[in-house]
mmCIF file of C-alpha atoms and ligand atoms in Angstrom:
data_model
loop_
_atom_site.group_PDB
_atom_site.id
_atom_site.type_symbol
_atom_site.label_atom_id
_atom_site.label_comp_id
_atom_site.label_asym_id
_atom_site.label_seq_id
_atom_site.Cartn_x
_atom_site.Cartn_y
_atom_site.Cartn_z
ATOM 1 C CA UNK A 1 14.821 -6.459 64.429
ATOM 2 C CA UNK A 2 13.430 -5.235 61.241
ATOM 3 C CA UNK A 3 15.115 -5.424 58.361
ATOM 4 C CA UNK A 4 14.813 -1.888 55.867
ATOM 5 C CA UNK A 5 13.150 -0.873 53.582
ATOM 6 C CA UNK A 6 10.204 -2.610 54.919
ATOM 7 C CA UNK A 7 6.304 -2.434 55.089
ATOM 8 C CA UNK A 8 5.690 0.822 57.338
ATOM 9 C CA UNK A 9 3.151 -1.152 59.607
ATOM 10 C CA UNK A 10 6.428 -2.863 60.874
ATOM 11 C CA UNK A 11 8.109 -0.161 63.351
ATOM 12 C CA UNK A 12 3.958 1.006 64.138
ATOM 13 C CA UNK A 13 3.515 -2.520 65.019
ATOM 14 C CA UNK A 14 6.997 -3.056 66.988
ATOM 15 C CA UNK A 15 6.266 0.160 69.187
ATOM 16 C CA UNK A 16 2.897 -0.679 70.128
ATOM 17 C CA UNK A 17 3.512 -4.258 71.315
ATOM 18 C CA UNK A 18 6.412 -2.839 73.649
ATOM 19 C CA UNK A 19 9.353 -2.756 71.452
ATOM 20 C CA UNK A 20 12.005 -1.168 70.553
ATOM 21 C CA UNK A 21 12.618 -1.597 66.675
ATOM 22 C CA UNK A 22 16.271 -2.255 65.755
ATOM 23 C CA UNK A 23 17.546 -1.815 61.851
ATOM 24 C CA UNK A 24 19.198 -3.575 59.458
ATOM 25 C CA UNK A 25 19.446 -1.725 56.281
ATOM 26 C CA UNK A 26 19.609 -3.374 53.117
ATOM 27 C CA UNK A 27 20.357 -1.322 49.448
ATOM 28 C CA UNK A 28 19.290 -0.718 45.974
ATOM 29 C CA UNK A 29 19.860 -2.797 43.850
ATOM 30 C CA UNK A 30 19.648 -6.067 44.838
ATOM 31 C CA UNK A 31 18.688 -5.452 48.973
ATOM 32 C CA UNK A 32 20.988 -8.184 49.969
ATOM 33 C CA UNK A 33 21.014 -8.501 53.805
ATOM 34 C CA UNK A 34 24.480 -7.939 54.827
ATOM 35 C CA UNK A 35 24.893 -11.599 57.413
ATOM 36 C CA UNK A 36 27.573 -9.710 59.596
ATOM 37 C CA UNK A 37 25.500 -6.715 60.042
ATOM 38 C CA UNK A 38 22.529 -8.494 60.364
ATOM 39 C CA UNK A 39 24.405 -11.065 63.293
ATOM 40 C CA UNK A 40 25.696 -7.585 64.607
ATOM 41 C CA UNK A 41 22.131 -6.315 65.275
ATOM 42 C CA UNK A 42 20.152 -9.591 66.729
ATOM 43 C CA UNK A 43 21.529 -9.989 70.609
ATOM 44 C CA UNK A 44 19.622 -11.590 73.439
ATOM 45 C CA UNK A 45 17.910 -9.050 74.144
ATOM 46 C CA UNK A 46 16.285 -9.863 70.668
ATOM 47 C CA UNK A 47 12.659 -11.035 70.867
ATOM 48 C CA UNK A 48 11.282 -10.938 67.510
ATOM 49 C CA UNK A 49 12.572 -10.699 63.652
ATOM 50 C CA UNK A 50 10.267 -9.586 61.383
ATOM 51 C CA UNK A 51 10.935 -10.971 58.134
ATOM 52 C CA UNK A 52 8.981 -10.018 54.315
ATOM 53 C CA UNK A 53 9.612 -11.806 51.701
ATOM 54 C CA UNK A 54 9.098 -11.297 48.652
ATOM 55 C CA UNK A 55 9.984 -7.912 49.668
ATOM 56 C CA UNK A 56 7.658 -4.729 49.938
ATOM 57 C CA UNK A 57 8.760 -2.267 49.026
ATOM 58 C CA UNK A 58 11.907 -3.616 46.994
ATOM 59 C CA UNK A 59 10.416 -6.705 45.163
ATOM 60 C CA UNK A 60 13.193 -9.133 46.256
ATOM 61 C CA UNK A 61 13.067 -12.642 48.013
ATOM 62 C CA UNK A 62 14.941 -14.162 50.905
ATOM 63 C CA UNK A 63 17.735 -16.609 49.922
ATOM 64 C CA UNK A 64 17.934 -19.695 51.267
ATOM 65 C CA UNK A 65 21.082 -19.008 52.904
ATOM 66 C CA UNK A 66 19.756 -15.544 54.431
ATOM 67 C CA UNK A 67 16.819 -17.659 55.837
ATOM 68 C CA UNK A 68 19.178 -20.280 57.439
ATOM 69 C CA UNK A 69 21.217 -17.665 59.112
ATOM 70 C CA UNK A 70 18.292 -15.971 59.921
ATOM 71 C CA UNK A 71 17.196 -19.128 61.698
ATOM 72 C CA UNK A 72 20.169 -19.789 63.122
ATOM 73 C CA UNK A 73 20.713 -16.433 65.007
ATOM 74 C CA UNK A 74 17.259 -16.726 66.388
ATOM 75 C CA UNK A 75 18.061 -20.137 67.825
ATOM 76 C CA UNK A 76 21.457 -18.646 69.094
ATOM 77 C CA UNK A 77 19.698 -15.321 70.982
ATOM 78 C CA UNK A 78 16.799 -17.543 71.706
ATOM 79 C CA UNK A 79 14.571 -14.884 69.457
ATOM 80 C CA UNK A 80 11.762 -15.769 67.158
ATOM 81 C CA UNK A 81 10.669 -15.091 64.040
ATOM 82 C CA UNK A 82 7.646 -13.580 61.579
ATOM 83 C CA UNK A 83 7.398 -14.118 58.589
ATOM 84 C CA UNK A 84 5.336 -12.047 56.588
ATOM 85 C CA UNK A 85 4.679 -13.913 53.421
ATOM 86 C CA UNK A 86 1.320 -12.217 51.627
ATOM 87 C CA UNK A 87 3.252 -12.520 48.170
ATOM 88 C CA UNK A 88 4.234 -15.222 48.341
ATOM 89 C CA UNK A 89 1.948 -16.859 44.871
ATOM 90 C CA UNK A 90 3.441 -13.552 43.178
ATOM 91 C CA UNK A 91 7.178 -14.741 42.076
ATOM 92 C CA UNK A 92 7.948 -14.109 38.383
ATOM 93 C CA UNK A 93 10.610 -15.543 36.095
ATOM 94 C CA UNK A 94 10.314 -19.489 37.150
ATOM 95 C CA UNK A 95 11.867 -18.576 40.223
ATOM 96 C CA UNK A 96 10.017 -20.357 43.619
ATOM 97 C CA UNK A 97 8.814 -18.776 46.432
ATOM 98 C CA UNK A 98 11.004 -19.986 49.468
ATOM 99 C CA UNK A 99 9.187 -19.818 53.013
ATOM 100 C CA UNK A 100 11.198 -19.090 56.107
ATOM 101 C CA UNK A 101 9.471 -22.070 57.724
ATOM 102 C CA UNK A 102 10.943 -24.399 54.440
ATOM 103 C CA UNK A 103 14.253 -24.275 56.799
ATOM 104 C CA UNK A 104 14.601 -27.054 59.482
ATOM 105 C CA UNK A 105 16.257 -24.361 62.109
ATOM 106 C CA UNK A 106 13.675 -21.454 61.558
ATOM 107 C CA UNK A 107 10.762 -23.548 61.508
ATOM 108 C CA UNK A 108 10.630 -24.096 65.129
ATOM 109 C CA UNK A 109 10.474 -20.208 65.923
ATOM 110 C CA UNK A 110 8.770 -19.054 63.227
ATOM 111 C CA UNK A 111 5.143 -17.570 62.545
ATOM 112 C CA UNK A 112 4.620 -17.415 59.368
ATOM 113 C CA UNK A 113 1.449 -15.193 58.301
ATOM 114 C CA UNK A 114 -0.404 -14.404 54.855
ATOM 115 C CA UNK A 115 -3.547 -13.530 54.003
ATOM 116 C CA UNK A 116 -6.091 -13.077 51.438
ATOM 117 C CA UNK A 117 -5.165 -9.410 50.472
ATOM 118 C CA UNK A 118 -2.768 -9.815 47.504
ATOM 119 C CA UNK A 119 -3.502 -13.789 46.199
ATOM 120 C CA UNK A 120 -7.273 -12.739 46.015
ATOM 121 C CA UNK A 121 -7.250 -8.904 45.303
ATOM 122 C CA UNK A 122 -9.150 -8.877 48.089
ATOM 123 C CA UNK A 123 -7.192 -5.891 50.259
ATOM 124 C CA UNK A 124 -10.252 -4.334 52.241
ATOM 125 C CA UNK A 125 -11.262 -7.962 53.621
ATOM 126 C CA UNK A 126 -8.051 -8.187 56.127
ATOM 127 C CA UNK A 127 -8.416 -11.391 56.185
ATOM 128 C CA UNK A 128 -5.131 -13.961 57.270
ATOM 129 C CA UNK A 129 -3.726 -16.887 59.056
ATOM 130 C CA UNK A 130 -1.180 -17.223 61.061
ATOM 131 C CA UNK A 131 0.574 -21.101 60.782
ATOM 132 C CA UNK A 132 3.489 -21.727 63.757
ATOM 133 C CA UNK A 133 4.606 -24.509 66.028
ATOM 134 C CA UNK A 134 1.367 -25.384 68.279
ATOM 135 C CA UNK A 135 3.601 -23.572 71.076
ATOM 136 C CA UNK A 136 3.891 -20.592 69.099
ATOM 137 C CA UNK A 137 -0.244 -20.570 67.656
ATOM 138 C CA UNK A 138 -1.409 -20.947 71.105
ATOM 139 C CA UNK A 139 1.030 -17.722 71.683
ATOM 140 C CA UNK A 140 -0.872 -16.326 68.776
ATOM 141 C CA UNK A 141 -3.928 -17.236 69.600
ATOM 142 C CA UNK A 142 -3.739 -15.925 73.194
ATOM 143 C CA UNK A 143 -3.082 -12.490 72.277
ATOM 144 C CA UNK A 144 -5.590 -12.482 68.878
ATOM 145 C CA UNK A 145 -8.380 -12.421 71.578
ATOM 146 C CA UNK A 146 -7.113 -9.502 72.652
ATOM 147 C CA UNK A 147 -6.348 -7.628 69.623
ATOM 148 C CA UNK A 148 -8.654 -8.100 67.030
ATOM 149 C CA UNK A 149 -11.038 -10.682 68.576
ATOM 150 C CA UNK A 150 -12.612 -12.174 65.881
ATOM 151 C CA UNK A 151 -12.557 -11.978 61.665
ATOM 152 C CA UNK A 152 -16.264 -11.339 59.745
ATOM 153 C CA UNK A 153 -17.223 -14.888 59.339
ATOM 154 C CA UNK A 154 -18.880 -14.548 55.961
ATOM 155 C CA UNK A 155 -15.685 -13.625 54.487
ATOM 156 C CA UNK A 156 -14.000 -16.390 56.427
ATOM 157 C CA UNK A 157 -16.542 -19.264 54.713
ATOM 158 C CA UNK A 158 -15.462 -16.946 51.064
ATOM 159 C CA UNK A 159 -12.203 -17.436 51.850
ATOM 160 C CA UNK A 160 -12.359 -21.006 52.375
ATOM 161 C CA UNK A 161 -14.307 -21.571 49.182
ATOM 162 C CA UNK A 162 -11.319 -19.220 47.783
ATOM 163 C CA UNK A 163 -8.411 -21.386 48.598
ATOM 164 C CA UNK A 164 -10.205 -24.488 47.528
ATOM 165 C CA UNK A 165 -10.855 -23.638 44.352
ATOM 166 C CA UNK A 166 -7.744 -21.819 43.523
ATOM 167 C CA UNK A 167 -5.871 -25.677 44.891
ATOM 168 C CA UNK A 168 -8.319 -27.171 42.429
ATOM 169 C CA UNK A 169 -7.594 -25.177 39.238
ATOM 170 C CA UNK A 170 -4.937 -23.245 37.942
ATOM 171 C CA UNK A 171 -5.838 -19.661 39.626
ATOM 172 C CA UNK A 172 -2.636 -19.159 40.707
ATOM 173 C CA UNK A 173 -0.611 -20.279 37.337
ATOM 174 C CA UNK A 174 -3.951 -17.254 35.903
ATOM 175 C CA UNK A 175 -2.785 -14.871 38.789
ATOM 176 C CA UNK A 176 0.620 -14.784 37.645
ATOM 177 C CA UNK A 177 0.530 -14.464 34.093
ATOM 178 C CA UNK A 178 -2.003 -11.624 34.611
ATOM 179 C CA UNK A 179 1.116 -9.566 36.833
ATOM 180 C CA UNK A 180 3.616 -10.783 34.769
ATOM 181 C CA UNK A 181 1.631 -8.511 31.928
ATOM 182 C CA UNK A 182 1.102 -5.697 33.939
ATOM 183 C CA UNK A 183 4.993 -5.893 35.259
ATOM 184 C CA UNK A 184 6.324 -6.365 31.788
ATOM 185 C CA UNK A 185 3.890 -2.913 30.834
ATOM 186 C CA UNK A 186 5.740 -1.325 33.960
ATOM 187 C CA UNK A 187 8.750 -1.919 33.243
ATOM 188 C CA UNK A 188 8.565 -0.860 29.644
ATOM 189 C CA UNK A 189 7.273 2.477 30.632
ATOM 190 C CA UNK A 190 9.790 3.181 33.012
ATOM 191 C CA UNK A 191 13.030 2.071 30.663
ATOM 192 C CA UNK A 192 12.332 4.865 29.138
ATOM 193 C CA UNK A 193 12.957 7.318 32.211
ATOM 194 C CA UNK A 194 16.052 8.743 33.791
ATOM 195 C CA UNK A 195 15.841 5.951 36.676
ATOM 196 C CA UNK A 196 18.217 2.981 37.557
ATOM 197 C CA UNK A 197 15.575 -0.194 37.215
ATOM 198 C CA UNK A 198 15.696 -2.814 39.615
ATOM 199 C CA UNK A 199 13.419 -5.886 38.077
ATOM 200 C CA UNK A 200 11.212 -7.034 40.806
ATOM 201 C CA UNK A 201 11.751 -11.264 40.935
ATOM 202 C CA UNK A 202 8.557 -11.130 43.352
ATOM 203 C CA UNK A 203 5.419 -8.511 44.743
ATOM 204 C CA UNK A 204 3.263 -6.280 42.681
ATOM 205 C CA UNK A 205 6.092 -3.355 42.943
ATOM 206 C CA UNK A 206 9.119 -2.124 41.179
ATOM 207 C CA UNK A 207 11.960 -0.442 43.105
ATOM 208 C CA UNK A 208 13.931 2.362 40.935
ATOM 209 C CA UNK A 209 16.311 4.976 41.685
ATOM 210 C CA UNK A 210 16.526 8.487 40.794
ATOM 211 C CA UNK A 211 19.250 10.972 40.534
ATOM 212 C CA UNK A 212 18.053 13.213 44.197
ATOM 213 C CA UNK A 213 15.407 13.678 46.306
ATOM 214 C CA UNK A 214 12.903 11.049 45.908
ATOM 215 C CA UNK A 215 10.315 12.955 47.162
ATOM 216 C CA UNK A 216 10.862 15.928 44.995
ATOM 217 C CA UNK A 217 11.229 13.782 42.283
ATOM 218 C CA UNK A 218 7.559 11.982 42.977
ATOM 219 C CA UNK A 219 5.857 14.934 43.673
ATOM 220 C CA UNK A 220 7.395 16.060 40.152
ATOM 221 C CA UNK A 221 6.058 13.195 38.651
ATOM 222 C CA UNK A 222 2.492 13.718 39.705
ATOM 223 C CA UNK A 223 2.291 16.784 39.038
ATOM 224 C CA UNK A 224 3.357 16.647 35.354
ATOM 225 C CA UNK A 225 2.111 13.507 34.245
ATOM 226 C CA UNK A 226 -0.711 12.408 36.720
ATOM 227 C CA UNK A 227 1.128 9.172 37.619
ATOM 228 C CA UNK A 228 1.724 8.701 41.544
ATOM 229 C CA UNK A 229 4.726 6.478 43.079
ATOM 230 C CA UNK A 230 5.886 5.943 46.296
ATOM 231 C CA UNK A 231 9.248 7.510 47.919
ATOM 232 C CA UNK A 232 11.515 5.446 48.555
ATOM 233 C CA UNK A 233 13.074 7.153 51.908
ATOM 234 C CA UNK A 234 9.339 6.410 53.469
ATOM 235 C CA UNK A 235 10.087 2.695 53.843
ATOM 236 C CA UNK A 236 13.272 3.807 56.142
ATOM 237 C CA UNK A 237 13.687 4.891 59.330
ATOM 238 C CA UNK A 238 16.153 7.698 58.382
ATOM 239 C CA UNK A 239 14.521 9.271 55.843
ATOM 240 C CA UNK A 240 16.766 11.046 52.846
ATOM 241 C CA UNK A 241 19.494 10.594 55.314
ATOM 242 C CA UNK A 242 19.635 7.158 54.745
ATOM 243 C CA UNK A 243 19.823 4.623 51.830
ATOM 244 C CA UNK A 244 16.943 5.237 50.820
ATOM 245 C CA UNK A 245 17.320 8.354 49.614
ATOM 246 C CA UNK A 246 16.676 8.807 45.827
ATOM 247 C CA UNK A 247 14.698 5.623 45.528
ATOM 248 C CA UNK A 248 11.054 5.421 43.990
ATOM 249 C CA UNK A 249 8.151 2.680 44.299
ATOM 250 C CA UNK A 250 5.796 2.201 41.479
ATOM 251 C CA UNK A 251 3.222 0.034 41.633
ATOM 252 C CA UNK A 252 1.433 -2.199 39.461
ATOM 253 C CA UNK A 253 -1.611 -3.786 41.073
ATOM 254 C CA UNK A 254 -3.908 -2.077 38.074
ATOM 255 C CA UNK A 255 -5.476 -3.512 35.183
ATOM 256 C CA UNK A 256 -3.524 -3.405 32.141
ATOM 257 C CA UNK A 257 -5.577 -0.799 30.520
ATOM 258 C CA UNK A 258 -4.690 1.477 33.570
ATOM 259 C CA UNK A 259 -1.043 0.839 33.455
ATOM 260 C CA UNK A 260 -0.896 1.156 29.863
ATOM 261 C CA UNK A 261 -2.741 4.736 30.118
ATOM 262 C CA UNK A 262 0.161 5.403 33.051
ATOM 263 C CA UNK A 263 2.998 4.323 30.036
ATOM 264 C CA UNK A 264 1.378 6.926 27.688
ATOM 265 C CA UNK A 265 1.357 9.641 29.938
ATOM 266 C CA UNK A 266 4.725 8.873 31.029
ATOM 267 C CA UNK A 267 5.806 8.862 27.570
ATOM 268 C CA UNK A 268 4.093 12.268 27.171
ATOM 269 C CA UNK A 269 6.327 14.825 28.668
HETATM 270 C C1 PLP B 1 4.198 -6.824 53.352
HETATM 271 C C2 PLP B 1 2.751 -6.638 53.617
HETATM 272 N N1 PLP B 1 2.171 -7.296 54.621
HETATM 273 C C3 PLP B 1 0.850 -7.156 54.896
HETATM 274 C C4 PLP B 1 0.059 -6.318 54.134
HETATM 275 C C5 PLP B 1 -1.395 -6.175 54.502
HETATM 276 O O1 PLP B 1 -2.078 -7.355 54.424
HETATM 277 P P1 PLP B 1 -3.629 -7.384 54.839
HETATM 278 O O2 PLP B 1 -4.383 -6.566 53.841
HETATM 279 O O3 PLP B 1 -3.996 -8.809 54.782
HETATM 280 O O4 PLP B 1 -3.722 -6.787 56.195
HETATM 281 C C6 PLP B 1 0.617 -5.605 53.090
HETATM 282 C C7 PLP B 1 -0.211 -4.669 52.298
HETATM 283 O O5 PLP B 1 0.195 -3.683 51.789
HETATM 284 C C8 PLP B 1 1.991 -5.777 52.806
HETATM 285 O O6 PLP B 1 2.588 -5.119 51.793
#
């Protein structure tokens, strides 16, 4: 079960391993999962739920009472569930990052994974952890030897030194203020464009909404201003026939410089 818009490794990922990826839409602006539709959609024929939070593409985080139903229907259908949490030092606004495993219920089926990608700026290294029930991490483990193998171990000792000394200082209290900038420079720039806002509470991304095609409207966009976003309708399995038609993913993993060069241009036209 995979709950839209999400990351578009997800369905890649489901087919590959076997499976056959079942939807649960969620909508601009707030991408509140809908508990009835989501209870409708996990059966026992349910093996996994992927789960994102914060949320790419839509910037959002899991409630605490989403995560305990989402624990609780994966205890009912005897399902588990993975947690994708790379964002999770990238919450704005004093609000807390809430893991899936934080719940009683879910922690007993859950794999929760993160990696070094977004907390480091460290994308190209691809490299994570995965931290489940010692049922569940021997599960893992078993099939890692037959995926990937093995992770470059020179970037496995920098990683180490990484997480130590971000525990030991205040890296992550630097990390955030730095996106907070660069989100409040975003989000300036785009106020003043025809597009419904929605203000990201976690991720690097800001989810908006135009008046039609989101494609059209982002090829538009690079074409007369030289600033690139993301359509929507690409994080959803329908397309511009779904709910994500119309919607629009900017970005803003850039230095400030860079995202204040984006504001002027998109000031320009
Ligand atoms: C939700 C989500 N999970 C995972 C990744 C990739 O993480 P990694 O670079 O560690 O493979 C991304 C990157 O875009 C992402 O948005």
């Amino acid at each position: 079960v995979l709950i839209e818009p999400c990351y578009d490794l997800y369905p890649y990922a489901v087919v590959a391993a076997g499976g056959v990826p079942v939807y649960v839409p969620t909508a601009f602006p707030d991408f509140r999962l809908d508990l009835d539709r989501l209870a409708a959609a996990v059966t026992d024929r349910t093996r996994v739920i992927v789960v994102n939070t914060p949320t790419n593409p839509t910037g959002q985080l899991l409630s605490a009472e989403e995560i305990g139903a989402l624990g609780e229907l994966a205890a009912r259908h005897d399902a588990y569930l993975i947690s994708d949490e790379v964002y999770e030092h990238l919450v704005y606004d004093g609000l807390e990052h809430l893991p899936v495993a934080s719940d009683p219920v879910a922690r007993e089926r859950t794999i929760t994974v993160s990696s070094v990608s977004k907390t480091f700026s460290a994308t190209g290294w691809r490299i994570g952890w995965a931290v489940a029930p010692q049922p569940l991490s021997a599960a893992v483990r078993s099939a890692h030897q037959f995926v990937t193998f093995n992770a470059t171990t020179p970037l496995q000792r920098a990683t180490a030194v990484m997480l130590d000394v971000a525990a030991a200082g205040d890296y992550y209290r630097t990390l955030l203020a730095q996106y907070t900038e660069r989100r409040d420079i975003l989000l300036a720039a785009l106020a003043g464009l025809e597009l419904e806002i929605g203000r990201p509470r976690g991720t690097y991304f800001v989810m908006t909404r135009c008046a039609g095609d989101d494609t059209a409207y982002v090829k538009d966009l690079i074409a007369s201003r030289g600033v690139a976003a993301i359509p929507g309708s690409a994080f959803y399995h329908d397309g511009q026939a779904g709910p994500g038609r119309g919607l629009v993913r900017f970005a803003f993993c850039k230095r400030a410089d860079t995202l204040r060069t984006a504001a002027r241009r998109l000031r320009s036209v």
